[in-house]
Coordinates of C-alpha atoms and ligand atoms in Angstrom, one line a residue:
M27 CA 0.0 0.0 0.0
I28 CA 1.3 3.5 -0.9
I29 CA 0.0 6.4 1.2
A30 CA 0.8 9.8 -0.5
Q31 CA 0.9 12.8 1.8
I32 CA 0.4 16.3 0.5
T33 CA 0.3 19.2 2.9
D34 CA -0.1 22.9 3.3
L35 CA -1.7 23.5 0.0
H36 CA -2.8 27.0 0.9
V37 CA -5.3 27.1 -2.0
R38 CA -6.6 30.6 -2.9
P39 CA -9.6 31.8 -4.8
P40 CA -9.0 31.5 -8.5
G41 CA -6.6 34.1 -9.8
R42 CA -5.2 35.1 -6.4
F43 CA -1.8 34.2 -4.9
A44 CA -0.8 33.5 -1.3
Y45 CA 1.1 36.4 0.2
D46 CA 0.7 38.1 -3.2
R47 CA 3.6 35.9 -4.4
V48 CA 2.9 32.2 -4.4
N49 CA 0.7 30.6 -7.0
T50 CA -0.4 27.9 -4.7
N51 CA -3.2 26.7 -6.9
A52 CA -0.9 26.1 -9.9
M53 CA 1.6 24.4 -7.5
L54 CA -1.1 22.0 -6.2
K55 CA -2.1 21.3 -9.7
A56 CA 1.5 20.3 -10.5
A57 CA 1.6 18.1 -7.4
V58 CA -1.7 16.3 -8.4
D59 CA -0.4 15.9 -11.9
A60 CA 2.9 14.4 -10.5
L61 CA 0.9 11.9 -8.4
M62 CA -1.2 10.8 -11.3
R63 CA 1.9 10.3 -13.5
L64 CA 3.5 7.9 -11.0
E65 CA 3.8 4.5 -12.6
R66 CA 2.8 2.9 -9.3
R67 CA 0.0 5.1 -8.1
P68 CA -0.7 5.7 -4.5
D69 CA -3.7 3.9 -3.0
V70 CA -4.8 6.9 -1.0
V71 CA -3.8 10.6 -0.6
L72 CA -3.7 12.3 2.8
A73 CA -3.8 16.1 3.0
S74 CA -2.6 17.2 6.4
G75 CA -4.1 20.7 6.7
D76 CA -3.7 24.3 5.6
L77 CA -5.7 23.0 2.7
T78 CA -6.7 26.6 2.0
D79 CA -5.0 29.9 2.9
C80 CA -8.0 31.7 4.5
G81 CA -10.7 29.0 4.8
L82 CA -12.9 30.8 2.3
A83 CA -15.8 29.0 0.7
D84 CA -14.4 29.9 -2.7
E85 CA -11.1 28.4 -1.8
Y86 CA -12.7 25.0 -0.9
V87 CA -14.5 25.0 -4.2
A88 CA -11.2 25.6 -5.9
L89 CA -9.6 22.9 -3.8
R90 CA -12.2 20.4 -4.8
E91 CA -11.6 21.1 -8.5
L92 CA -7.9 20.9 -8.1
L93 CA -8.1 17.5 -6.3
A94 CA -10.7 16.1 -8.7
P95 CA -8.1 14.4 -11.1
L96 CA -7.0 12.2 -8.2
S97 CA -8.4 8.7 -8.9
M98 CA -7.8 7.4 -5.4
P99 CA -9.6 8.3 -2.1
V100 CA -8.4 11.6 -0.7
Y101 CA -8.7 12.3 3.1
L102 CA -8.5 15.8 4.4
V103 CA -7.8 17.2 7.9
P104 CA -7.9 20.9 8.7
G105 CA -5.1 23.2 9.7
N106 CA -4.9 26.7 11.3
H107 CA -5.6 28.3 7.9
D108 CA -8.8 26.3 7.5
R109 CA -12.4 26.9 8.6
R110 CA -14.2 23.8 9.6
E111 CA -17.7 24.9 8.5
N112 CA -16.6 25.9 5.0
M113 CA -14.5 22.7 4.6
R114 CA -17.4 20.6 5.8
A115 CA -19.9 22.2 3.4
V116 CA -17.8 21.4 0.4
F117 CA -16.4 18.0 1.4
Q118 CA -19.1 16.4 3.5
A119 CA -20.5 14.6 0.5
D120 CA -17.3 12.5 0.3
G121 CA -18.7 10.6 3.2
Y122 CA -15.8 10.2 5.7
L123 CA -16.1 13.5 7.6
P124 CA -18.3 13.3 10.7
A125 CA -21.8 14.6 10.0
D126 CA -22.0 16.4 13.3
G127 CA -19.9 17.3 16.3
E128 CA -17.2 19.9 16.6
F129 CA -14.1 18.1 15.3
L130 CA -13.3 16.9 11.8
H131 CA -11.6 13.8 13.0
Y132 CA -12.3 10.2 11.8
V133 CA -10.9 6.7 11.2
I134 CA -10.6 5.0 7.9
D135 CA -10.6 1.2 8.1
D136 CA -10.7 0.3 4.4
H137 CA -7.0 -0.3 3.8
P138 CA -4.2 -2.5 5.0
V139 CA -3.0 0.5 7.2
R140 CA -5.6 2.0 9.5
L141 CA -5.7 5.8 9.0
I142 CA -6.7 8.1 11.9
G143 CA -7.2 11.8 10.9
L144 CA -6.9 14.3 13.8
D145 CA -8.4 17.8 13.9
T146 CA -5.9 19.9 16.0
V147 CA -7.5 23.3 15.1
V148 CA -8.2 26.0 17.6
P149 CA -10.4 28.5 15.7
G150 CA -8.7 31.9 15.4
E151 CA -5.4 30.6 16.7
G152 CA -2.2 29.6 14.9
H153 CA -1.3 26.9 17.4
G154 CA -3.1 23.5 17.6
L155 CA -4.4 21.5 20.6
M156 CA -5.1 18.0 21.6
C157 CA -7.6 18.8 24.4
L158 CA -9.1 16.2 26.7
R159 CA -12.0 15.5 24.4
R160 CA -9.7 14.9 21.5
L161 CA -7.3 12.8 23.6
N162 CA -10.1 10.6 24.8
W163 CA -11.4 10.2 21.3
L164 CA -7.9 9.2 20.0
E165 CA -7.4 6.7 22.9
T166 CA -10.8 5.1 22.2
Q167 CA -10.0 4.7 18.5
L168 CA -6.6 3.2 19.1
A169 CA -8.0 0.8 21.7
R170 CA -10.4 -0.5 19.1
A171 CA -7.7 -2.1 16.9
P172 CA -4.5 -2.4 18.9
G173 CA -3.1 -5.0 16.5
E174 CA -3.6 -3.1 13.2
P175 CA -0.8 -1.1 11.6
T176 CA -1.9 2.5 12.1
V177 CA -1.0 5.9 10.8
I178 CA -2.1 9.1 12.5
F179 CA -2.1 12.2 10.5
M180 CA -2.7 15.7 11.8
H181 CA -1.7 19.3 10.9
H182 CA 0.2 20.7 13.9
P183 CA 3.3 18.6 15.0
P184 CA 2.9 17.5 18.6
F185 CA 6.7 17.5 19.0
L186 CA 9.4 20.2 19.1
T187 CA 11.5 20.7 16.0
G188 CA 14.0 23.4 16.8
L189 CA 12.3 25.8 14.4
A190 CA 11.6 28.0 17.5
D191 CA 9.1 30.4 16.0
M192 CA 7.0 27.5 14.5
D193 CA 7.4 25.4 17.7
R194 CA 5.5 28.3 19.5
I195 CA 2.5 27.4 17.4
N196 CA 2.8 23.6 17.4
C197 CA 0.2 21.2 18.9
R198 CA -0.3 21.8 22.5
G199 CA -1.1 18.8 24.6
G200 CA 1.6 16.9 22.8
D201 CA 2.9 15.3 26.0
S202 CA -0.5 13.9 26.9
M203 CA -0.9 12.6 23.3
A204 CA 2.5 11.0 23.6
D205 CA 1.5 9.2 26.7
I206 CA -1.4 7.6 24.8
V207 CA 0.5 6.8 21.5
A208 CA 3.4 5.2 23.5
R209 CA 1.0 2.5 24.7
F210 CA 0.2 1.5 21.1
P211 CA 3.3 0.1 19.3
N212 CA 1.1 -0.5 16.3
V213 CA 1.3 3.2 15.5
E214 CA 3.7 3.2 12.6
R215 CA 3.9 6.9 12.1
V216 CA 2.5 10.3 13.1
L217 CA 2.4 12.4 9.9
C218 CA 2.1 16.2 10.2
G219 CA 2.3 19.4 8.2
H220 CA 2.3 23.0 9.4
H221 CA 6.1 23.5 9.4
H222 CA 6.5 23.4 5.6
R223 CA 9.8 21.4 5.8
P224 CA 10.9 17.7 5.8
I225 CA 11.4 16.9 9.5
Q226 CA 11.7 13.6 11.3
A227 CA 11.8 12.8 15.1
R228 CA 11.6 9.8 17.4
W229 CA 8.5 10.5 19.4
A230 CA 6.2 8.5 21.7
G231 CA 7.9 5.3 20.7
T232 CA 7.2 5.8 17.1
L233 CA 8.4 8.1 14.3
A234 CA 6.8 11.5 13.8
S235 CA 7.4 13.5 10.7
V236 CA 6.5 16.7 8.8
S237 CA 6.2 16.7 5.1
P238 CA 7.3 19.7 2.9
S239 CA 4.5 21.8 1.4
T240 CA 3.3 21.5 -2.1
A241 CA 3.7 25.3 -2.2
H242 CA 6.1 27.5 -0.3
Q243 CA 8.6 26.2 2.3
V244 CA 9.6 27.6 5.7
A245 CA 13.2 28.9 5.7
L246 CA 15.5 26.7 7.7
D247 CA 16.6 28.8 10.7
L248 CA 17.6 26.9 13.9
K249 CA 18.5 30.0 15.9
P250 CA 16.6 30.1 19.3
D251 CA 15.3 33.5 18.4
N252 CA 14.4 33.0 14.7
S253 CA 11.2 35.1 14.8
P254 CA 9.7 36.1 12.5
T255 CA 9.4 32.9 10.4
M256 CA 10.1 33.5 6.8
F257 CA 9.2 31.5 3.7
N258 CA 11.2 30.6 0.6
L259 CA 10.6 28.9 -2.7
E260 CA 12.6 25.7 -2.2
P261 CA 11.3 22.9 -4.3
P262 CA 7.7 21.9 -3.6
A263 CA 7.3 18.3 -2.5
Y264 CA 5.1 15.5 -1.3
Q265 CA 5.8 12.2 0.5
L266 CA 5.1 8.6 -0.3
H267 CA 4.8 6.3 2.7
V268 CA 5.1 2.7 1.4
W269 CA 3.6 -0.1 3.5
S270 CA 4.4 -3.7 3.3
P271 CA 4.0 -6.4 6.0
Y272 CA 7.7 -7.2 5.6
S273 CA 9.4 -3.8 6.0
G274 CA 6.6 -1.8 7.7
L275 CA 6.2 1.8 6.6
V276 CA 9.1 3.3 4.6
S277 CA 8.9 7.0 3.7
H278 CA 10.2 8.9 0.6
T279 CA 10.2 12.6 -0.2
A280 CA 9.5 13.4 -3.9
Y281 CA 10.0 16.8 -5.4
V282 CA 7.5 18.4 -7.8
G283 CA 9.1 19.9 -10.9
D284 CA 11.7 19.1 -13.6
Y285 CA 15.2 19.0 -12.2
G286 CA 16.8 17.2 -15.1
G287 CA 17.1 13.4 -15.8
P288 CA 16.5 10.6 -15.4
Y289 CA 20.0 9.7 -16.6
P290 CA 21.6 6.2 -16.8
F291 CA 24.5 5.4 -14.4
V292 CA 27.2 4.9 -17.1
L293 CA 30.2 3.9 -15.0
D294 CA 33.5 5.7 -15.4
P295 CA 36.4 3.4 -16.4
D296 CA 38.1 4.4 -13.1
Y297 CA 35.2 3.3 -11.0
P298 CA 36.6 0.7 -8.5
G299 CA 34.1 -2.0 -9.5
H300 CA 34.4 -1.3 -13.2
G301 CA 34.6 -4.5 -15.2
A302 CA 34.7 -6.6 -12.0
D303 CA 32.4 -9.2 -13.5
N304 CA 35.1 -9.9 -16.2
A305 CA 38.1 -9.8 -13.9
A306 CA 40.3 -12.9 -14.3
P307 CA 40.4 -15.0 -11.1
A308 CA 44.2 -14.9 -11.0
E309 CA 44.2 -11.2 -11.2
A310 CA 41.6 -10.9 -8.5
A311 CA 43.7 -13.1 -6.3
E312 CA 46.8 -10.9 -6.5
Ligands
LIG408 FE1 0.9 26.0 6.2
LIG409 FE1 -0.3 25.6 9.6

């Protein structure tokens, strides 16, 4: 099973750019095209929040059109740039979002890997939260299938990354969530967005990670006082998390765009192993 992760799409109304600079809609279209060109297509696509830039109804309509070419199921969770009510209005018909209740969290049991989407949004705030209600919900869902390989996906990372200004708006309640997740060794991965960079950490007895954005990236600045966070236009990317019962979940980052190649590995005559297959046994023994 291949799980594609796209994140921080920051879709705008048609014709408008994010921060007056980033054509996020065109960049999402390029990412969707890249996914559909893969010779081995993903089985599902997860989008881990900041689906739109401002949570506007027009942005969700544009998002729906941009995602339409994907032939596999697509599962969305909101981020701090989203608005639950507008997201729900446009995507409710897909059938996996809860019909009522405050949070847009859910479990997908249709695949070899169980998928748990978490809603970490605090309306009007940049940071996220796993509050008591959400922690209890997560614990209940994990306890229902403790033997199933499981991926949790969410917008705000519940762990610290060293990107100090972003860490200030990460997922609060992360330690409480870690206490729960650590009791379920079947959690293969906690997949996040929000930080717009490729980041991995050992956390709660599993691996937690952040995928780069399909649009702009957060500048890498590990100074303790790195405020304000700046963005740049490093290559847009998505991740492929490949599951097999033999090797578990293995994750790859793929860049969207043409960077040259593919080229064949034609070995230089000076390469140490060049011609090794034809080396005479006597020579090899010297
Ligand atoms: Fe974002
Ligand atoms: Fe975010």
